Amino acid sequence: MNHKSNMNVGGESDGRVVPVKCPNNGGKPSAEGAEGRRPTKENTEQTTASQTQSWGNALSALRRVREAARRDKRLQFTALLHHVTVPLLLDSFYALKRDAAPGVDGVTWKEYETDLNKRLEDLHRRVHRETYRAQPSKRAYVPKADGRQRPLGIAALEDKIVQQAVGTVLGQIYEEDFLGFSYGFRPGRSQHAALDALWIGIMRKKVNWVLDADIRDFFGSLTHEWLIKFVKHRIADRRILRLIKKWLRAGVSEDGEWLKTEVGTPQGSVISPMLANVYLHYVFDLWVQHWRTQRAAGEVIVVRYADDAVLGF
C-alpha cells in the first residue's frame, strides 16, 4: 500500500507524469536493411542520432503543452495537431499490441512494420492535409461473466496509430485536470492501485455505507454531442476536434455490413478510454468533488475505474 493511494482516495491530485518512453527501434528495418544491404556504421549512427534528436524535440514540445495546462486550468489549446509528428507516430506504432487482431483493413502490425518509415510519413501527410479517413471498427464479441456478450470494436491499424498519437497529446492536458480518484486507463495507474486506495479508504476513514455503481452500457450509449462540448472546454483546435468526430462517426462493420454510430464510442478502440475519462471527469468526478466538499455532512471516499465507481459515506 503506497501513500499515494491514501492521498487519491481523498480526492487530492496525483503526481505528474510526463512522457519519457523513447521509440523501441528493436527489430525495425531501416531503408537499407529492407533492401537486403548491410547499413554502414556511419549511416546507422546518423539515422539514430537524427531520430533521437527528433524524438527529443517532440518530448520537449509535449512538456510545454503540459506546463501550459498546469499553469492555466481554463486555457483552451488552439494548435495541437502539429505535435502529431512522425516520431510520435513511430512511438505510437510501437506502443500498440503486436499480436492484436486486424481491423477491417486486414493489416497486421508485422505487415505494417515493413517499410515503416515511408508508411508513417505518408500517414503523417494525410493527417495534416486532412485527407486521412477513419475506417469503421470491426465488431467482435467477448463473453462476460454473467453469460452475456460484450461488444468490442477493432480499429484499423492506421486508426490505432493516429488515435494513440492524439491520445498522447491530449494526455498532457488532461493528466493535469483529472482528479486523483480516477484510476482507469491512466499512466502509472492500475486496477491494483484502485483496490489499494479503496482498501485504505474503507479501513482508515469513517465509512459505514458503501455504494458500488456501474453505468449500464456506458461505452455504447455515451452522447456524442455532450462529449464534444466537454472536449471543447480545453481543446479548441478544429482539426483535432474533426479527428475525434471522424472516429465517433466512423461506424461499425459487422458481418460485412456497415452500421452507423450515432451514440457511443467503440469499446476496445485506442482513443475510447481517453474520451470516456474526459466525459466522466465532467459528468461525475467534478460533481462528486463539489458535492462532498460543499454539501456532504461526513467523510466521503470515492474510487473510479472507467465507468465503475465505489463510494463510501
Coordinates of C-alpha atoms in Angstrom, one line a residue:
M1 CA 0.0 0.0 0.0
N2 CA 1.6 3.3 -1.0
H3 CA 0.9 6.7 0.4
K4 CA -0.5 8.0 -2.9
S5 CA -3.4 5.6 -2.6
N6 CA -4.3 7.2 0.6
M7 CA -4.0 10.7 -0.9
N8 CA -6.0 9.9 -4.0
V9 CA -9.0 8.3 -2.2
G10 CA -9.3 11.7 -0.5
G11 CA -9.5 13.4 -3.9
E12 CA -6.2 15.2 -3.9
S13 CA -4.4 15.4 -7.2
D14 CA -1.8 12.8 -8.1
G15 CA 1.8 13.3 -9.1
R16 CA 2.6 14.5 -12.6
V17 CA 3.6 12.0 -15.4
V18 CA 5.5 13.2 -18.4
P19 CA 6.2 11.0 -21.5
V20 CA 9.7 9.6 -21.2
K21 CA 9.5 6.4 -23.3
C22 CA 11.6 6.5 -26.5
P23 CA 10.7 4.6 -29.6
N24 CA 11.5 0.9 -29.5
N25 CA 13.6 0.5 -32.6
G26 CA 14.5 -3.1 -31.9
G27 CA 13.6 -5.1 -34.9
K28 CA 12.6 -2.1 -37.0
P29 CA 14.1 -2.5 -40.5
S30 CA 16.0 0.5 -41.9
A31 CA 15.6 1.6 -45.5
E32 CA 18.9 -0.2 -46.3
G33 CA 18.1 -3.2 -44.3
A34 CA 14.8 -3.7 -46.1
E35 CA 16.6 -3.8 -49.4
G36 CA 18.9 -6.6 -48.2
R37 CA 22.1 -4.4 -47.8
R38 CA 24.0 -4.1 -44.6
P39 CA 23.8 -0.5 -43.4
T40 CA 27.1 1.3 -42.9
K41 CA 28.1 2.2 -39.3
E42 CA 28.2 5.9 -40.3
N43 CA 24.8 5.9 -41.8
T44 CA 23.3 4.0 -38.9
E45 CA 24.8 6.4 -36.4
Q46 CA 23.5 9.4 -38.3
T47 CA 20.0 7.9 -38.6
T48 CA 19.9 7.0 -34.9
A49 CA 21.1 10.5 -33.9
S50 CA 18.5 12.2 -36.2
Q51 CA 15.7 10.0 -34.8
T52 CA 16.8 10.6 -31.2
Q53 CA 17.0 14.4 -31.8
S54 CA 13.6 14.4 -33.4
W55 CA 12.0 12.5 -30.5
G56 CA 13.8 14.8 -28.0
N57 CA 12.2 17.8 -29.8
A58 CA 8.8 16.1 -29.7
L59 CA 9.1 15.4 -26.0
S60 CA 10.1 19.0 -25.2
A61 CA 7.1 20.2 -27.2
L62 CA 4.8 17.9 -25.2
R63 CA 6.2 19.0 -21.9
R64 CA 5.5 22.6 -22.9
V65 CA 1.9 21.7 -23.6
R66 CA 1.7 20.1 -20.1
E67 CA 3.3 23.1 -18.4
A68 CA 0.8 25.4 -20.1
A69 CA -2.1 23.1 -19.0
R70 CA -0.8 23.1 -15.4
R71 CA -0.4 26.9 -15.3
D72 CA -3.9 27.7 -16.5
K73 CA -6.8 25.3 -15.9
R74 CA -9.1 27.3 -18.2
L75 CA -6.7 27.6 -21.1
Q76 CA -8.0 26.4 -24.5
F77 CA -5.5 24.9 -26.8
T78 CA -5.9 26.1 -30.4
A79 CA -2.9 24.5 -32.0
L80 CA -2.2 20.8 -31.1
L81 CA -2.2 18.8 -34.3
H82 CA 1.4 19.9 -35.2
H83 CA 2.5 17.9 -32.2
V84 CA 1.4 14.8 -34.1
T85 CA 4.8 14.3 -35.7
V86 CA 6.4 11.3 -37.5
P87 CA 8.5 10.5 -34.4
L88 CA 5.3 10.5 -32.3
L89 CA 3.6 8.2 -34.8
L90 CA 6.6 5.9 -34.7
D91 CA 6.4 5.7 -30.9
S92 CA 2.6 5.2 -31.1
F93 CA 3.1 2.3 -33.6
Y94 CA 5.5 0.5 -31.2
A95 CA 3.1 1.1 -28.3
L96 CA 0.5 -1.0 -29.9
K97 CA 0.0 -4.7 -29.2
R98 CA 1.9 -6.6 -31.9
D99 CA -0.4 -9.7 -31.9
A100 CA -3.7 -7.8 -31.9
A101 CA -6.4 -8.9 -34.3
P102 CA -6.6 -6.8 -37.5
G103 CA -9.5 -4.5 -38.2
V104 CA -11.5 -4.1 -41.4
D105 CA -8.3 -3.2 -43.3
G106 CA -6.9 -6.7 -42.6
V107 CA -3.4 -5.2 -42.0
T108 CA -1.4 -6.8 -39.1
W109 CA 1.2 -5.0 -37.0
K110 CA 4.0 -7.1 -38.5
E111 CA 2.9 -6.3 -42.1
Y112 CA 2.8 -2.6 -41.5
E113 CA 6.3 -2.6 -40.0
T114 CA 7.6 -3.4 -43.4
D115 CA 8.8 -0.2 -44.9
L116 CA 7.5 1.5 -41.8
N117 CA 9.2 4.9 -42.2
K118 CA 7.6 5.6 -45.6
R119 CA 4.2 4.4 -44.4
L120 CA 4.3 6.8 -41.4
E121 CA 5.5 9.7 -43.5
D122 CA 2.5 9.1 -45.8
L123 CA 0.1 8.8 -42.9
H124 CA 1.6 12.0 -41.4
R125 CA 0.9 13.9 -44.6
R126 CA -2.6 12.6 -44.9
V127 CA -3.4 13.6 -41.3
H128 CA -2.1 17.1 -41.7
R129 CA -3.6 17.6 -45.1
E130 CA -6.9 16.3 -43.7
T131 CA -7.2 13.6 -46.3
Y132 CA -6.9 10.9 -43.7
R133 CA -10.2 8.9 -43.4
A134 CA -11.2 6.9 -40.4
Q135 CA -12.4 3.4 -41.1
P136 CA -15.2 1.6 -39.4
S137 CA -14.5 -0.6 -36.4
K138 CA -14.7 -4.3 -36.9
R139 CA -17.3 -5.8 -34.5
A140 CA -16.2 -8.6 -32.2
Y141 CA -17.7 -10.1 -29.1
V142 CA -16.2 -11.4 -25.9
P143 CA -18.2 -13.4 -23.3
K144 CA -19.0 -11.7 -20.0
A145 CA -19.1 -13.4 -16.6
D146 CA -22.9 -13.2 -16.5
G147 CA -23.2 -15.1 -19.8
R148 CA -23.9 -12.1 -22.0
Q149 CA -21.5 -10.9 -24.7
R150 CA -19.6 -7.6 -24.6
P151 CA -19.3 -5.9 -28.0
L152 CA -15.8 -4.7 -28.9
G153 CA -14.6 -2.5 -31.8
I154 CA -11.4 -3.4 -33.5
A155 CA -10.0 -0.4 -35.3
A156 CA -7.9 -0.4 -38.5
L157 CA -4.2 -0.3 -37.8
E158 CA -3.6 3.3 -39.1
D159 CA -6.6 4.5 -37.0
K160 CA -4.9 2.9 -33.9
I161 CA -1.6 4.7 -34.7
V162 CA -3.2 8.1 -35.1
Q163 CA -5.5 7.6 -32.1
Q164 CA -2.5 6.6 -29.9
A165 CA -0.6 9.7 -31.0
V166 CA -3.6 12.1 -30.4
G167 CA -4.2 10.4 -27.1
T168 CA -0.6 11.1 -26.1
V169 CA -1.0 14.8 -26.9
L170 CA -4.4 15.1 -25.1
G171 CA -3.0 13.3 -22.1
Q172 CA -0.5 16.1 -21.5
I173 CA -3.5 18.4 -20.9
Y174 CA -6.0 16.1 -19.2
E175 CA -3.5 14.5 -16.8
E176 CA -3.3 17.9 -15.3
D177 CA -7.1 18.1 -15.0
F178 CA -8.1 14.6 -14.0
L179 CA -8.7 14.1 -10.3
G180 CA -6.7 11.7 -8.1
F181 CA -9.5 9.2 -7.6
S182 CA -9.8 8.4 -11.3
Y183 CA -7.7 5.3 -12.0
G184 CA -8.9 3.8 -15.3
F185 CA -6.6 3.9 -18.3
R186 CA -4.1 6.4 -17.0
P187 CA -0.3 6.3 -17.0
G188 CA 1.2 4.8 -13.9
R189 CA -2.2 3.6 -12.6
S190 CA -3.8 0.2 -12.5
Q191 CA -6.7 -1.9 -11.1
H192 CA -4.4 -2.8 -8.2
A193 CA -3.8 0.8 -7.3
A194 CA -7.5 1.4 -7.3
L195 CA -8.1 -1.5 -5.0
D196 CA -5.3 -0.3 -2.7
A197 CA -6.9 3.1 -2.5
L198 CA -10.3 1.6 -1.8
W199 CA -9.0 -0.6 1.0
I200 CA -7.2 2.3 2.7
G201 CA -10.3 4.5 2.4
I202 CA -12.6 1.9 3.9
M203 CA -10.2 1.0 6.7
R204 CA -9.0 4.4 7.7
K205 CA -11.9 6.7 7.0
K206 CA -15.3 6.9 8.8
V207 CA -17.2 4.8 6.3
N208 CA -20.4 3.0 7.2
W209 CA -22.1 2.9 3.8
V210 CA -20.6 1.7 0.5
L211 CA -22.2 2.3 -2.9
D212 CA -21.0 0.2 -5.8
A213 CA -22.0 1.8 -9.1
D214 CA -21.6 0.6 -12.7
I215 CA -23.0 2.7 -15.6
R216 CA -25.0 0.4 -17.8
D217 CA -23.7 0.2 -21.4
F218 CA -21.6 3.4 -20.9
F219 CA -19.4 3.0 -23.9
G220 CA -22.3 2.1 -26.1
S221 CA -24.6 4.9 -25.0
L222 CA -22.2 7.9 -24.5
T223 CA -23.7 11.0 -26.1
H224 CA -21.5 12.5 -28.9
E225 CA -22.9 16.0 -28.6
W226 CA -22.1 16.3 -24.9
L227 CA -18.7 14.6 -25.3
I228 CA -17.6 17.2 -27.9
K229 CA -18.9 20.0 -25.6
F230 CA -16.8 18.7 -22.8
V231 CA -13.7 18.3 -25.0
K232 CA -14.1 21.9 -26.2
H233 CA -13.6 23.2 -22.6
R234 CA -9.9 22.5 -23.3
I235 CA -9.5 21.8 -26.9
A236 CA -10.1 24.5 -29.5
D237 CA -8.0 23.0 -32.3
R238 CA -10.6 22.4 -35.0
R239 CA -8.5 19.7 -36.7
I240 CA -8.2 17.7 -33.5
L241 CA -12.0 18.1 -33.0
R242 CA -12.6 16.9 -36.5
L243 CA -10.5 13.8 -36.0
I244 CA -12.4 12.9 -32.8
K245 CA -15.7 13.3 -34.7
K246 CA -14.4 11.1 -37.5
W247 CA -13.6 8.3 -35.1
L248 CA -17.0 8.7 -33.4
R249 CA -18.9 8.6 -36.7
A250 CA -16.8 6.0 -38.5
G251 CA -19.4 3.3 -37.8
V252 CA -19.1 -0.4 -37.2
S253 CA -18.6 -3.2 -39.7
E254 CA -20.4 -6.4 -38.7
D255 CA -20.7 -9.5 -41.0
G256 CA -19.8 -7.3 -43.9
E257 CA -22.5 -4.7 -43.2
W258 CA -21.7 -1.1 -42.2
L259 CA -23.7 0.2 -39.3
K260 CA -24.0 3.9 -38.4
T261 CA -23.0 5.0 -34.9
E262 CA -24.9 8.0 -33.5
V263 CA -24.1 7.3 -29.9
G264 CA -21.2 5.7 -28.0
T265 CA -17.5 5.1 -28.7
P266 CA -16.3 1.7 -29.6
Q267 CA -15.1 -0.2 -26.5
G268 CA -11.7 -1.6 -27.4
S269 CA -10.5 1.3 -29.6
V270 CA -7.4 3.1 -28.6
I271 CA -8.9 6.6 -28.1
S272 CA -12.1 5.4 -26.3
P273 CA -10.6 5.3 -22.8
M274 CA -9.3 8.9 -23.1
L275 CA -12.7 10.1 -24.3
A276 CA -14.5 8.1 -21.6
N277 CA -12.4 9.7 -18.9
V278 CA -13.0 13.2 -20.3
Y279 CA -16.7 12.6 -20.3
L280 CA -16.8 11.1 -16.8
H281 CA -14.5 13.8 -15.5
Y282 CA -17.2 16.4 -16.2
V283 CA -20.3 14.3 -15.6
F284 CA -19.2 12.5 -12.5
D285 CA -15.8 13.5 -11.0
L286 CA -16.2 17.2 -10.7
W287 CA -19.8 16.8 -9.4
V288 CA -18.7 14.4 -6.7
Q289 CA -15.8 16.6 -5.7
H290 CA -18.0 19.6 -5.4
W291 CA -20.8 17.7 -3.6
R292 CA -18.5 16.1 -0.9
T293 CA -16.7 19.4 -0.2
Q294 CA -19.8 21.7 -0.2
R295 CA -22.7 19.5 0.9
A296 CA -21.7 16.2 2.5
A297 CA -22.0 16.1 6.3
G298 CA -19.4 13.5 6.9
E299 CA -16.4 11.9 5.2
V300 CA -16.7 10.6 1.6
I301 CA -14.3 8.4 -0.3
V302 CA -14.5 7.6 -4.0
V303 CA -12.6 5.4 -6.4
R304 CA -13.5 5.4 -10.1
Y305 CA -12.1 3.0 -12.7
A306 CA -13.6 3.8 -16.1
D307 CA -17.4 3.6 -15.7
D308 CA -17.2 1.6 -12.4
A309 CA -17.1 3.6 -9.2
V310 CA -17.2 2.8 -5.4
L311 CA -18.1 5.5 -3.0
G312 CA -18.1 5.3 0.8
F313 CA -20.0 7.5 3.3

